[in-house]
CSV table of C-alpha atoms in Angstrom, one decimal:
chain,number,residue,atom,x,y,z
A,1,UNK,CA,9.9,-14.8,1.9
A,2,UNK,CA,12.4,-12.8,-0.4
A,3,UNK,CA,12.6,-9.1,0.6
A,4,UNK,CA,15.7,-8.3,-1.3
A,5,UNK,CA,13.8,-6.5,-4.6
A,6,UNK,CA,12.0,-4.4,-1.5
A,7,UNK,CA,14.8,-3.4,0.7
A,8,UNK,CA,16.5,-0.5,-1.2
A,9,UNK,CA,14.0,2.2,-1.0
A,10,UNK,CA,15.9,4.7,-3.2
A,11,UNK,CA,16.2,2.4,-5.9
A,12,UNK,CA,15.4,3.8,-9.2
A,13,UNK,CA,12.6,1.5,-11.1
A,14,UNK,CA,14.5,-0.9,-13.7
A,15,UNK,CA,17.6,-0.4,-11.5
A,16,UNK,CA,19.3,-3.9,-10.8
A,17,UNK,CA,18.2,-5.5,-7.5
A,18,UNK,CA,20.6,-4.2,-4.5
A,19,UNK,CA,22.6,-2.7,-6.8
A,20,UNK,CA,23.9,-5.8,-8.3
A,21,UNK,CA,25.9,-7.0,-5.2
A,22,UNK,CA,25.3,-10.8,-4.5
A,23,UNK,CA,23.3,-12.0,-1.5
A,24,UNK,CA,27.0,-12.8,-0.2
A,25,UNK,CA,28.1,-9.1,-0.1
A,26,UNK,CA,31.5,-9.7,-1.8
A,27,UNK,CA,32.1,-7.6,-4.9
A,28,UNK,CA,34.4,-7.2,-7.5
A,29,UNK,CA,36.9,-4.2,-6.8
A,30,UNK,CA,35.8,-2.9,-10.5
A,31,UNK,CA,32.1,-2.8,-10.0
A,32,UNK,CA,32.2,-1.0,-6.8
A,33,UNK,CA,34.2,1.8,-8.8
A,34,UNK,CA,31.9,0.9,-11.7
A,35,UNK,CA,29.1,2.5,-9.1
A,36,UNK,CA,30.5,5.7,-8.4
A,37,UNK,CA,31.7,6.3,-11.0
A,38,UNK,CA,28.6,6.0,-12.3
A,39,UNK,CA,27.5,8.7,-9.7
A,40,UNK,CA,30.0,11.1,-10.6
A,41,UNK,CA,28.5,10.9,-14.3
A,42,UNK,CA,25.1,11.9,-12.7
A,43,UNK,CA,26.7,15.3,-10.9
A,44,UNK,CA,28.8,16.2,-14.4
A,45,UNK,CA,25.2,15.7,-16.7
A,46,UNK,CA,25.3,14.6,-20.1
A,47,UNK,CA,28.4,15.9,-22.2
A,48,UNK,CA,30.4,16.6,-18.7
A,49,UNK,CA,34.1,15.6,-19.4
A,50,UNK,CA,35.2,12.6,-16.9
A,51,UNK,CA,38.3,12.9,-15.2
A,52,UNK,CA,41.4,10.7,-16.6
A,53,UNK,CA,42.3,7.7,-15.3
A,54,UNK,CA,45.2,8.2,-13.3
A,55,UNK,CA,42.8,10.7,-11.4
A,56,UNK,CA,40.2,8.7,-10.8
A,57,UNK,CA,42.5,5.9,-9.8
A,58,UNK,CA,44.2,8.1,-7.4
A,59,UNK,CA,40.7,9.5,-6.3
A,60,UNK,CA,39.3,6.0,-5.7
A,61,UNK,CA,42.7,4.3,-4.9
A,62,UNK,CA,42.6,1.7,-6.6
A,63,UNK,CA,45.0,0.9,-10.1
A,64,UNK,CA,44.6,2.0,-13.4
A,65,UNK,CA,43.5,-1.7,-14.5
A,66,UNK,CA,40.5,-1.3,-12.4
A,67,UNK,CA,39.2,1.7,-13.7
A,68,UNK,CA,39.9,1.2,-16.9
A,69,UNK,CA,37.7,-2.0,-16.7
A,70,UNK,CA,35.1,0.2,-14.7
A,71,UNK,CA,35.1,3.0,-17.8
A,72,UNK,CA,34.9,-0.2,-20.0
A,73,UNK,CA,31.5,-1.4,-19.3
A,74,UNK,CA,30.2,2.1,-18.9
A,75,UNK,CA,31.2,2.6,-22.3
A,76,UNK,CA,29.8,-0.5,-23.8
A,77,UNK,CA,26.4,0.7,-21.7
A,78,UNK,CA,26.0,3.6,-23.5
A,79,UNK,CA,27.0,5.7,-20.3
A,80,UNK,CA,30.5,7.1,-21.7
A,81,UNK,CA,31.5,8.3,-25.0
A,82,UNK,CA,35.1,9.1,-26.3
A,83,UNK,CA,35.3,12.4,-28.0
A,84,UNK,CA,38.6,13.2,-29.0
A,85,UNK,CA,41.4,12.1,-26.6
A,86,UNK,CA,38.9,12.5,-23.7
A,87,UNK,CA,35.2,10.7,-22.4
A,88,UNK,CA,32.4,12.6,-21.7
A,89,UNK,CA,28.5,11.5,-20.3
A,90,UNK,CA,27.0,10.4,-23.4
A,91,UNK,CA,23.0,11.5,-24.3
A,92,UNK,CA,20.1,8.9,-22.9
A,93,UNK,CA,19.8,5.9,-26.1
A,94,UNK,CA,17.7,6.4,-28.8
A,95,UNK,CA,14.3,4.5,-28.5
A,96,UNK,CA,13.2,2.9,-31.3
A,97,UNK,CA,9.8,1.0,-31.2
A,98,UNK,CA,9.0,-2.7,-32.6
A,99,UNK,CA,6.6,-1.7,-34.9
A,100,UNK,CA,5.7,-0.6,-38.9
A,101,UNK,CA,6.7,2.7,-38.1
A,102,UNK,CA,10.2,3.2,-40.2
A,103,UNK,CA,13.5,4.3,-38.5
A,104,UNK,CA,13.0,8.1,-39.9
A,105,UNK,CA,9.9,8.4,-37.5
A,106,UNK,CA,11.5,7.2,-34.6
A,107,UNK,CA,14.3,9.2,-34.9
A,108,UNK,CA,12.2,12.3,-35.4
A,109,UNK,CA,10.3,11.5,-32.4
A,110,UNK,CA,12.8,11.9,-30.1
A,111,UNK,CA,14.0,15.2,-31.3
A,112,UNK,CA,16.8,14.0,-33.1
A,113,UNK,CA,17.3,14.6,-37.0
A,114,UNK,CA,17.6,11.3,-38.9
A,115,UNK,CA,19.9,10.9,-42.1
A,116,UNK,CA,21.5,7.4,-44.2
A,117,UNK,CA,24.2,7.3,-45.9
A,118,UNK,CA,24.7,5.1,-49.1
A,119,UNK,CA,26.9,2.5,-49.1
A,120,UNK,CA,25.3,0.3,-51.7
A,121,UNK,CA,22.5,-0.2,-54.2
A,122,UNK,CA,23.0,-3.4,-56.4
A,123,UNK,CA,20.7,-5.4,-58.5
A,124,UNK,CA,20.9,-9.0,-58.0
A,125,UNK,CA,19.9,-12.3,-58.8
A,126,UNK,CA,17.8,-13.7,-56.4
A,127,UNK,CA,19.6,-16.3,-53.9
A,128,UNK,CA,17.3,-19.1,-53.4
A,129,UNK,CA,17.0,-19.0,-49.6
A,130,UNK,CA,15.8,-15.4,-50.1
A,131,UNK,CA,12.9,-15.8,-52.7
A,132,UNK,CA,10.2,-17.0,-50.2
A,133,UNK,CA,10.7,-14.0,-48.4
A,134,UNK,CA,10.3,-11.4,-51.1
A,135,UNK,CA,7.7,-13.6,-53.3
A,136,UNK,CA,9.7,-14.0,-56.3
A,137,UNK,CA,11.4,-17.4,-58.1
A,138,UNK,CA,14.8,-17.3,-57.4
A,139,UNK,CA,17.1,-15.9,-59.5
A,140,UNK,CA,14.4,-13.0,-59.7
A,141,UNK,CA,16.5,-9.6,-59.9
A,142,UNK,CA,16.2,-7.6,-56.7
A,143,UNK,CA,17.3,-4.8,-55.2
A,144,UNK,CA,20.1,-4.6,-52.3
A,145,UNK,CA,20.3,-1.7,-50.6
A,146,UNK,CA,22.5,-1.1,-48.0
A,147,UNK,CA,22.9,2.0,-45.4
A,148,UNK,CA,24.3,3.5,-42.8
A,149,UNK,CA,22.1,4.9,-40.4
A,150,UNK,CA,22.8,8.5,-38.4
A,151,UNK,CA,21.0,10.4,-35.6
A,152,UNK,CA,22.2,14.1,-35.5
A,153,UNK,CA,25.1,13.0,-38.2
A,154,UNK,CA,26.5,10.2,-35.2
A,155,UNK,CA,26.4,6.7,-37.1
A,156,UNK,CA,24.3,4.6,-35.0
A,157,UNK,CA,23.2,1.7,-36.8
A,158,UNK,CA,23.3,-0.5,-40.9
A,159,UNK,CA,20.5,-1.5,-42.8
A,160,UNK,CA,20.7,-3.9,-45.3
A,161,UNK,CA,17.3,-4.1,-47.6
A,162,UNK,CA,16.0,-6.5,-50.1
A,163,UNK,CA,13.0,-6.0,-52.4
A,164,UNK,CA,12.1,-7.6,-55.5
A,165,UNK,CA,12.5,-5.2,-59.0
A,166,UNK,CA,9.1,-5.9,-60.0
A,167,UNK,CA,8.0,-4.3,-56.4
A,168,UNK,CA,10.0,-1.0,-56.9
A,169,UNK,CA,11.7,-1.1,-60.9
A,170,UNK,CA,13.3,2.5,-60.5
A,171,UNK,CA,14.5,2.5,-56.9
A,172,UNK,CA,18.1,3.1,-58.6
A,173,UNK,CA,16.7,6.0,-60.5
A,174,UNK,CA,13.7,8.2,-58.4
A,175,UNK,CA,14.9,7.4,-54.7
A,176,UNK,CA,16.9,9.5,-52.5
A,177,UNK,CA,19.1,7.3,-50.6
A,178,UNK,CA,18.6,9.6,-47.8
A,179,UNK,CA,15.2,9.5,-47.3
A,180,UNK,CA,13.3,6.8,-45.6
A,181,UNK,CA,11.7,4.0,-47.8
A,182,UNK,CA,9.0,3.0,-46.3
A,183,UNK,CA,8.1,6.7,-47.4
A,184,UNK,CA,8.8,6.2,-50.7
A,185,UNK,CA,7.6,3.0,-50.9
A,186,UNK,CA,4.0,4.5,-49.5
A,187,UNK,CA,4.1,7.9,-51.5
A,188,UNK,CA,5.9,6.9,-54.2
A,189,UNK,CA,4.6,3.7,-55.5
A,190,UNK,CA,1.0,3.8,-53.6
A,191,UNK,CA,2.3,0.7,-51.3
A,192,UNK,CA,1.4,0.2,-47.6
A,193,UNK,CA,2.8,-1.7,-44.8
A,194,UNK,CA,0.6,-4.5,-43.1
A,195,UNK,CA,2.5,-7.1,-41.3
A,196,UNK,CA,5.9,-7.8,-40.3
A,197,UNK,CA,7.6,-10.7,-38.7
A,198,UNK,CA,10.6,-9.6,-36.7
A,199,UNK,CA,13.9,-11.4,-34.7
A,200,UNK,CA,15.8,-9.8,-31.9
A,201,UNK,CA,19.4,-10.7,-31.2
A,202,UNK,CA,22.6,-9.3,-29.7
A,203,UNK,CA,25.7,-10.3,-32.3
A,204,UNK,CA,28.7,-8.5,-32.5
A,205,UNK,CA,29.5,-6.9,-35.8
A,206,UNK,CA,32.3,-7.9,-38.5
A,207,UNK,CA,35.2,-6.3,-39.1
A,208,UNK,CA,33.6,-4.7,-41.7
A,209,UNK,CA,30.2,-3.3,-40.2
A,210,UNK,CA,32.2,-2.1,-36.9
A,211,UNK,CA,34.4,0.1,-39.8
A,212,UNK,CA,31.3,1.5,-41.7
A,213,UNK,CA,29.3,2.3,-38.3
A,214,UNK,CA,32.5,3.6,-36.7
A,215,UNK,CA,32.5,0.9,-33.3
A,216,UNK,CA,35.1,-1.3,-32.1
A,217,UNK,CA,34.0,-5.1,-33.2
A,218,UNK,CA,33.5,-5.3,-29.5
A,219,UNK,CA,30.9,-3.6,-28.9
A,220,UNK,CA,27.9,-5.5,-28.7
A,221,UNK,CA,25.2,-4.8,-31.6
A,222,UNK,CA,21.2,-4.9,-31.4
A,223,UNK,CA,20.2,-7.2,-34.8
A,224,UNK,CA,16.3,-7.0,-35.9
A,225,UNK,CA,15.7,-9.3,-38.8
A,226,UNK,CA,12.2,-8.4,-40.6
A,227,UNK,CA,10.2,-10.1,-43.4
A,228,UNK,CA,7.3,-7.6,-44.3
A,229,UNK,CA,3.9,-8.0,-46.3
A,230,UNK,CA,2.3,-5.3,-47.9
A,231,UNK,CA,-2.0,-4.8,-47.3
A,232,UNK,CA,-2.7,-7.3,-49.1
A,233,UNK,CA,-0.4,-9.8,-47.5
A,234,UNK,CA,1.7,-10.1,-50.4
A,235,UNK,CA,5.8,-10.6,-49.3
A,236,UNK,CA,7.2,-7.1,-49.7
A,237,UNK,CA,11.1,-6.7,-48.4
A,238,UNK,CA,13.9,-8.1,-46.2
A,239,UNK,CA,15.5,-6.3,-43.6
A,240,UNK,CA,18.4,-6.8,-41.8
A,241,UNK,CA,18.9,-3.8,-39.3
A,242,UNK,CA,22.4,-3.7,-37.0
A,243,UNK,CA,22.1,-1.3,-34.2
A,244,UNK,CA,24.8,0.0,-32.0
A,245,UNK,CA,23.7,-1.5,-27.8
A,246,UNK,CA,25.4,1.4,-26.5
A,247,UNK,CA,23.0,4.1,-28.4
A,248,UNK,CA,19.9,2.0,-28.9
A,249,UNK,CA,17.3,0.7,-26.9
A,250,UNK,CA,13.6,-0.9,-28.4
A,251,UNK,CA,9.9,-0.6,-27.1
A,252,UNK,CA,7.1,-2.6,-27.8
A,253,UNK,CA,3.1,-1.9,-26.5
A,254,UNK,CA,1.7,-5.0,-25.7
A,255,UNK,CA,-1.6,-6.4,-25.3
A,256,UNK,CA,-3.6,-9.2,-22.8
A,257,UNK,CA,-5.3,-11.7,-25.4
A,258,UNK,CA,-8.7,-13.4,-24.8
């Protein structure tokens, strides 16, 4: 019988399984100062300044390599944050939930203040791989819309958007790019959400979505890809929605079937 998921009594719930360390007890040099230094982050609380490098080195004697790989995978975790020349304890991540509800709300939830920034709306002929999804011939015109996504002005995430012209004709003229369109869409125009099909993937981003969200290309990115239908199952938009790993995590409410 395996006891090893039982034998750390202190272990936080979700925590990895003996702290990571393999059954043969032999651990990278990095990840043990990974681990306190994770530690240390508890006792300086969220916006705490971390000590530099050659401190902690000295502190934990071990080089400056090693901690800097250590501070590395904190940061990509969403533990660390740079501000400035320095790193401080970042916030806990934003949870967004896999569901109709739009970005704005889940923001909103969580106390934070929501806000996009335009980067793009273009009308477009419709590419012919695309028409299925939005219910249109191809070569349709639709509407791109593209836009950076910010929690308390911190960009966090990019969302690209595709809707047919017939769907919402004067998106370029009576929408606020900062405001949430699935609010619009609903207010606005009198149309509701009923289904979605989603995809979940990690990618990394492109040279030019790490510069608009502000990441290295690095960093490893959250993708949701969603084709929704309004309430009367009729194709409504695509959605392609980058989110930054180290500031995001998703929950979803699921159900036993019969």
């Amino acid at each position: 019988m395996n006891t090893h998921a039982h034998d750390e009594p202190g272990r936080p719930p979700g925590a990895p399984v003996r702290a990571g360390i393999p059954e043969h007890g032999r651990i990278p040099k990095y990840y043990a100062v990974k681990a306190r230094v994770a530690g240390l982050l508890d006792e300086l609380g969220e916006g705490g300044l971390l000590p530099a490098e050659r401190e902690l080195a000295a502190r934990f004697e071990v080089s400056r390599e090693t901690v800097r790989q250590a501070l590395r995978e904190l940061l990509l975790e969403g533990r660390l944050r740079r501000m400035g020349r320095g790193t401080v304890v970042a916030g806990p991540k934003l949870e967004q939930p896999l569901s109709l509800a739009s970005y704005t709300e889940g923001v909103r939830r969580q106390g934070r203040r929501p806000g996009r920034t335009l980067v793009g709306l273009d009308r477009l002929a419709c590419p012919a791989a695309l028409a299925p999804d939005l219910g249109v011939e191809p070569l349709a015109p639709v509407w791109h819309l593209e836009r950076v996504l910010l929690a308390d002005d911190e960009r966090v995430g990019l969302e690209s958007t595709y809707v047919a012209v017939e769907r919402a004709p004067g998106l370029d003229t009576d929408f606020e790019p900062n405001s949430s369109f699935y609010g619009y869409l609903h207010e606005r125009l009198g149309i509701g959400f009923g289904d979605a099909d989603e995809r979940l993937e990690t990618v990394l981003a492109t040279p030019r979505e790490a510069l608009l969200i502000g990441t290295p290309p690095a960093l490893p990115m959250l993708l949701i890809h969603r084709v929704s239908r309004d309430t009367a199952g009729r194709p409504l938009e695509r959605v392609r929605s980058l989110y930054r790993g180290d500031r995001f995590s998703f929950t979803a409410h699921l159900r036993g079937g019969t």
